Protein backbone atom coordinates (compact mmCIF):
# COMPACT_ATOMS: atom_id res chain seq x y z
CA UNK A 1 0.00 0.00 0.00
CA UNK A 2 1.33 3.45 -0.90
CA UNK A 3 1.01 6.28 1.60
CA UNK A 4 1.83 9.88 0.61
CA UNK A 5 3.03 8.71 -2.84
CA UNK A 6 5.93 6.72 -1.32
CA UNK A 7 7.06 3.68 -3.28
CA UNK A 8 6.58 0.29 -1.69
CA UNK A 9 7.41 -3.06 -3.31
CA UNK A 10 3.78 -3.69 -4.35
CA UNK A 11 3.78 -0.34 -6.12
CA UNK A 12 7.02 -0.71 -8.12
CA UNK A 13 5.55 -2.42 -11.20
CA UNK A 14 2.86 0.24 -11.57
CA UNK A 15 5.42 3.00 -11.13
CA UNK A 16 7.64 1.42 -13.80
CA UNK A 17 4.67 1.17 -16.19
CA UNK A 18 3.87 4.84 -15.54
CA UNK A 19 7.55 5.74 -16.07
CA UNK A 20 7.43 4.05 -19.49
CA UNK A 21 4.22 5.91 -20.35
CA UNK A 22 5.98 9.22 -19.59
CA UNK A 23 8.86 8.27 -21.89
CA UNK A 24 6.49 7.26 -24.68
CA UNK A 25 4.51 10.48 -24.34
CA UNK A 26 7.59 12.70 -24.46
CA UNK A 27 9.49 10.94 -27.24
CA UNK A 28 6.40 10.08 -29.29
CA UNK A 29 7.20 6.40 -29.83
CA UNK A 30 6.54 3.06 -28.21
CA UNK A 31 9.23 1.94 -25.79
CA UNK A 32 10.40 -1.46 -26.96
CA UNK A 33 13.27 -3.47 -25.50
CA UNK A 34 15.51 -1.85 -28.14
CA UNK A 35 14.51 1.64 -27.02
CA UNK A 36 15.03 0.73 -23.35
CA UNK A 37 18.66 -0.22 -24.02
CA UNK A 38 19.46 2.53 -26.55
CA UNK A 39 21.29 5.59 -25.34
CA UNK A 40 19.47 8.89 -25.11
CA UNK A 41 21.81 10.18 -27.84
CA UNK A 42 20.97 7.24 -30.13
CA UNK A 43 17.28 8.04 -29.70
CA UNK A 44 17.87 11.68 -30.57
CA UNK A 45 16.56 12.95 -27.23
CA UNK A 46 17.04 16.70 -27.05
CA UNK A 47 17.41 18.85 -23.93
CA UNK A 48 13.77 19.94 -23.94
CA UNK A 49 12.56 16.33 -24.08
CA UNK A 50 15.02 15.40 -21.34
CA UNK A 51 13.80 18.13 -19.00
CA UNK A 52 10.18 17.24 -19.81
CA UNK A 53 10.90 13.67 -18.76
CA UNK A 54 12.60 14.84 -15.56
CA UNK A 55 9.69 17.14 -14.61
CA UNK A 56 7.07 14.44 -15.19
CA UNK A 57 9.10 11.79 -13.39
CA UNK A 58 9.59 14.09 -10.39
CA UNK A 59 5.84 14.58 -10.19
CA UNK A 60 5.07 10.87 -10.56
CA UNK A 61 7.59 9.73 -7.96
CA UNK A 62 7.13 12.74 -5.66
CA UNK A 63 10.86 13.45 -5.66
CA UNK A 64 13.37 16.04 -6.82
CA UNK A 65 16.41 15.19 -8.92
CA UNK A 66 19.74 16.31 -7.51
CA UNK A 67 20.86 19.44 -9.33
CA UNK A 68 23.82 17.73 -11.01
CA UNK A 69 21.42 15.10 -12.46
CA UNK A 70 19.59 17.75 -14.48
CA UNK A 71 22.34 17.56 -17.12
CA UNK A 72 21.66 15.02 -19.89
CA UNK A 73 25.17 13.62 -19.72
CA UNK A 74 24.42 12.19 -16.25
CA UNK A 75 22.28 9.38 -17.70
CA UNK A 76 23.11 7.22 -20.69
CA UNK A 77 19.77 5.40 -21.05
CA UNK A 78 16.18 5.59 -19.83
CA UNK A 79 16.95 2.59 -17.64
CA UNK A 80 19.68 4.62 -15.92
CA UNK A 81 17.10 7.31 -15.12
CA UNK A 82 14.68 4.74 -13.75
CA UNK A 83 17.31 3.12 -11.52
CA UNK A 84 18.29 6.55 -10.16
CA UNK A 85 14.66 7.36 -9.41
CA UNK A 86 14.00 3.98 -7.84
CA UNK A 87 17.07 4.28 -5.61
CA UNK A 88 16.26 7.89 -4.69
CA UNK A 89 12.71 6.97 -3.78
CA UNK A 90 13.91 4.43 -1.23
CA UNK A 91 15.97 6.99 0.67
PDB file of C-alpha atoms in Angstrom:
ATOM      1  CA  UNK A   1       0.000   0.000   0.000  1.00  0.00           C
ATOM      2  CA  UNK A   2       1.329   3.445  -0.897  1.00  0.00           C
ATOM      3  CA  UNK A   3       1.011   6.280   1.601  1.00  0.00           C
ATOM      4  CA  UNK A   4       1.833   9.885   0.609  1.00  0.00           C
ATOM      5  CA  UNK A   5       3.033   8.711  -2.843  1.00  0.00           C
ATOM      6  CA  UNK A   6       5.929   6.724  -1.319  1.00  0.00           C
ATOM      7  CA  UNK A   7       7.058   3.683  -3.276  1.00  0.00           C
ATOM      8  CA  UNK A   8       6.584   0.289  -1.688  1.00  0.00           C
ATOM      9  CA  UNK A   9       7.408  -3.063  -3.307  1.00  0.00           C
ATOM     10  CA  UNK A  10       3.781  -3.691  -4.351  1.00  0.00           C
ATOM     11  CA  UNK A  11       3.781  -0.342  -6.124  1.00  0.00           C
ATOM     12  CA  UNK A  12       7.021  -0.709  -8.119  1.00  0.00           C
ATOM     13  CA  UNK A  13       5.547  -2.420 -11.196  1.00  0.00           C
ATOM     14  CA  UNK A  14       2.861   0.237 -11.568  1.00  0.00           C
ATOM     15  CA  UNK A  15       5.421   3.003 -11.129  1.00  0.00           C
ATOM     16  CA  UNK A  16       7.639   1.423 -13.804  1.00  0.00           C
ATOM     17  CA  UNK A  17       4.674   1.175 -16.190  1.00  0.00           C
ATOM     18  CA  UNK A  18       3.873   4.843 -15.545  1.00  0.00           C
ATOM     19  CA  UNK A  19       7.550   5.735 -16.069  1.00  0.00           C
ATOM     20  CA  UNK A  20       7.434   4.047 -19.486  1.00  0.00           C
ATOM     21  CA  UNK A  21       4.219   5.912 -20.350  1.00  0.00           C
ATOM     22  CA  UNK A  22       5.979   9.218 -19.588  1.00  0.00           C
ATOM     23  CA  UNK A  23       8.863   8.269 -21.889  1.00  0.00           C
ATOM     24  CA  UNK A  24       6.488   7.256 -24.685  1.00  0.00           C
ATOM     25  CA  UNK A  25       4.506  10.484 -24.337  1.00  0.00           C
ATOM     26  CA  UNK A  26       7.591  12.701 -24.457  1.00  0.00           C
ATOM     27  CA  UNK A  27       9.490  10.937 -27.243  1.00  0.00           C
ATOM     28  CA  UNK A  28       6.397  10.084 -29.286  1.00  0.00           C
ATOM     29  CA  UNK A  29       7.204   6.402 -29.831  1.00  0.00           C
ATOM     30  CA  UNK A  30       6.544   3.063 -28.208  1.00  0.00           C
ATOM     31  CA  UNK A  31       9.226   1.945 -25.790  1.00  0.00           C
ATOM     32  CA  UNK A  32      10.404  -1.460 -26.962  1.00  0.00           C
ATOM     33  CA  UNK A  33      13.272  -3.469 -25.505  1.00  0.00           C
ATOM     34  CA  UNK A  34      15.514  -1.854 -28.138  1.00  0.00           C
ATOM     35  CA  UNK A  35      14.513   1.644 -27.016  1.00  0.00           C
ATOM     36  CA  UNK A  36      15.029   0.729 -23.353  1.00  0.00           C
ATOM     37  CA  UNK A  37      18.660  -0.217 -24.025  1.00  0.00           C
ATOM     38  CA  UNK A  38      19.456   2.532 -26.552  1.00  0.00           C
ATOM     39  CA  UNK A  39      21.291   5.591 -25.340  1.00  0.00           C
ATOM     40  CA  UNK A  40      19.471   8.894 -25.109  1.00  0.00           C
ATOM     41  CA  UNK A  41      21.815  10.176 -27.840  1.00  0.00           C
ATOM     42  CA  UNK A  42      20.966   7.239 -30.132  1.00  0.00           C
ATOM     43  CA  UNK A  43      17.281   8.038 -29.702  1.00  0.00           C
ATOM     44  CA  UNK A  44      17.871  11.684 -30.573  1.00  0.00           C
ATOM     45  CA  UNK A  45      16.563  12.947 -27.231  1.00  0.00           C
ATOM     46  CA  UNK A  46      17.044  16.698 -27.047  1.00  0.00           C
ATOM     47  CA  UNK A  47      17.407  18.846 -23.931  1.00  0.00           C
ATOM     48  CA  UNK A  48      13.766  19.936 -23.942  1.00  0.00           C
ATOM     49  CA  UNK A  49      12.559  16.331 -24.078  1.00  0.00           C
ATOM     50  CA  UNK A  50      15.022  15.399 -21.341  1.00  0.00           C
ATOM     51  CA  UNK A  51      13.798  18.133 -18.998  1.00  0.00           C
ATOM     52  CA  UNK A  52      10.176  17.241 -19.813  1.00  0.00           C
ATOM     53  CA  UNK A  53      10.900  13.669 -18.761  1.00  0.00           C
ATOM     54  CA  UNK A  54      12.602  14.839 -15.556  1.00  0.00           C
ATOM     55  CA  UNK A  55       9.691  17.135 -14.612  1.00  0.00           C
ATOM     56  CA  UNK A  56       7.068  14.441 -15.195  1.00  0.00           C
ATOM     57  CA  UNK A  57       9.105  11.787 -13.388  1.00  0.00           C
ATOM     58  CA  UNK A  58       9.591  14.092 -10.385  1.00  0.00           C
ATOM     59  CA  UNK A  59       5.839  14.577 -10.193  1.00  0.00           C
ATOM     60  CA  UNK A  60       5.070  10.869 -10.562  1.00  0.00           C
ATOM     61  CA  UNK A  61       7.590   9.730  -7.963  1.00  0.00           C
ATOM     62  CA  UNK A  62       7.131  12.743  -5.656  1.00  0.00           C
ATOM     63  CA  UNK A  63      10.861  13.447  -5.661  1.00  0.00           C
ATOM     64  CA  UNK A  64      13.367  16.044  -6.823  1.00  0.00           C
ATOM     65  CA  UNK A  65      16.412  15.193  -8.923  1.00  0.00           C
ATOM     66  CA  UNK A  66      19.745  16.311  -7.513  1.00  0.00           C
ATOM     67  CA  UNK A  67      20.863  19.444  -9.328  1.00  0.00           C
ATOM     68  CA  UNK A  68      23.819  17.733 -11.010  1.00  0.00           C
ATOM     69  CA  UNK A  69      21.424  15.102 -12.461  1.00  0.00           C
ATOM     70  CA  UNK A  70      19.593  17.746 -14.484  1.00  0.00           C
ATOM     71  CA  UNK A  71      22.340  17.558 -17.122  1.00  0.00           C
ATOM     72  CA  UNK A  72      21.660  15.015 -19.888  1.00  0.00           C
ATOM     73  CA  UNK A  73      25.169  13.615 -19.718  1.00  0.00           C
ATOM     74  CA  UNK A  74      24.415  12.191 -16.246  1.00  0.00           C
ATOM     75  CA  UNK A  75      22.277   9.382 -17.703  1.00  0.00           C
ATOM     76  CA  UNK A  76      23.109   7.221 -20.693  1.00  0.00           C
ATOM     77  CA  UNK A  77      19.770   5.400 -21.053  1.00  0.00           C
ATOM     78  CA  UNK A  78      16.177   5.588 -19.829  1.00  0.00           C
ATOM     79  CA  UNK A  79      16.945   2.595 -17.637  1.00  0.00           C
ATOM     80  CA  UNK A  80      19.679   4.620 -15.921  1.00  0.00           C
ATOM     81  CA  UNK A  81      17.104   7.312 -15.124  1.00  0.00           C
ATOM     82  CA  UNK A  82      14.677   4.743 -13.749  1.00  0.00           C
ATOM     83  CA  UNK A  83      17.306   3.123 -11.520  1.00  0.00           C
ATOM     84  CA  UNK A  84      18.292   6.548 -10.158  1.00  0.00           C
ATOM     85  CA  UNK A  85      14.658   7.363  -9.407  1.00  0.00           C
ATOM     86  CA  UNK A  86      14.002   3.981  -7.840  1.00  0.00           C
ATOM     87  CA  UNK A  87      17.069   4.277  -5.605  1.00  0.00           C
ATOM     88  CA  UNK A  88      16.265   7.893  -4.692  1.00  0.00           C
ATOM     89  CA  UNK A  89      12.709   6.969  -3.784  1.00  0.00           C
ATOM     90  CA  UNK A  90      13.908   4.427  -1.231  1.00  0.00           C
ATOM     91  CA  UNK A  91      15.974   6.985   0.669  1.00  0.00           C
TER      92      UNK A  91
END
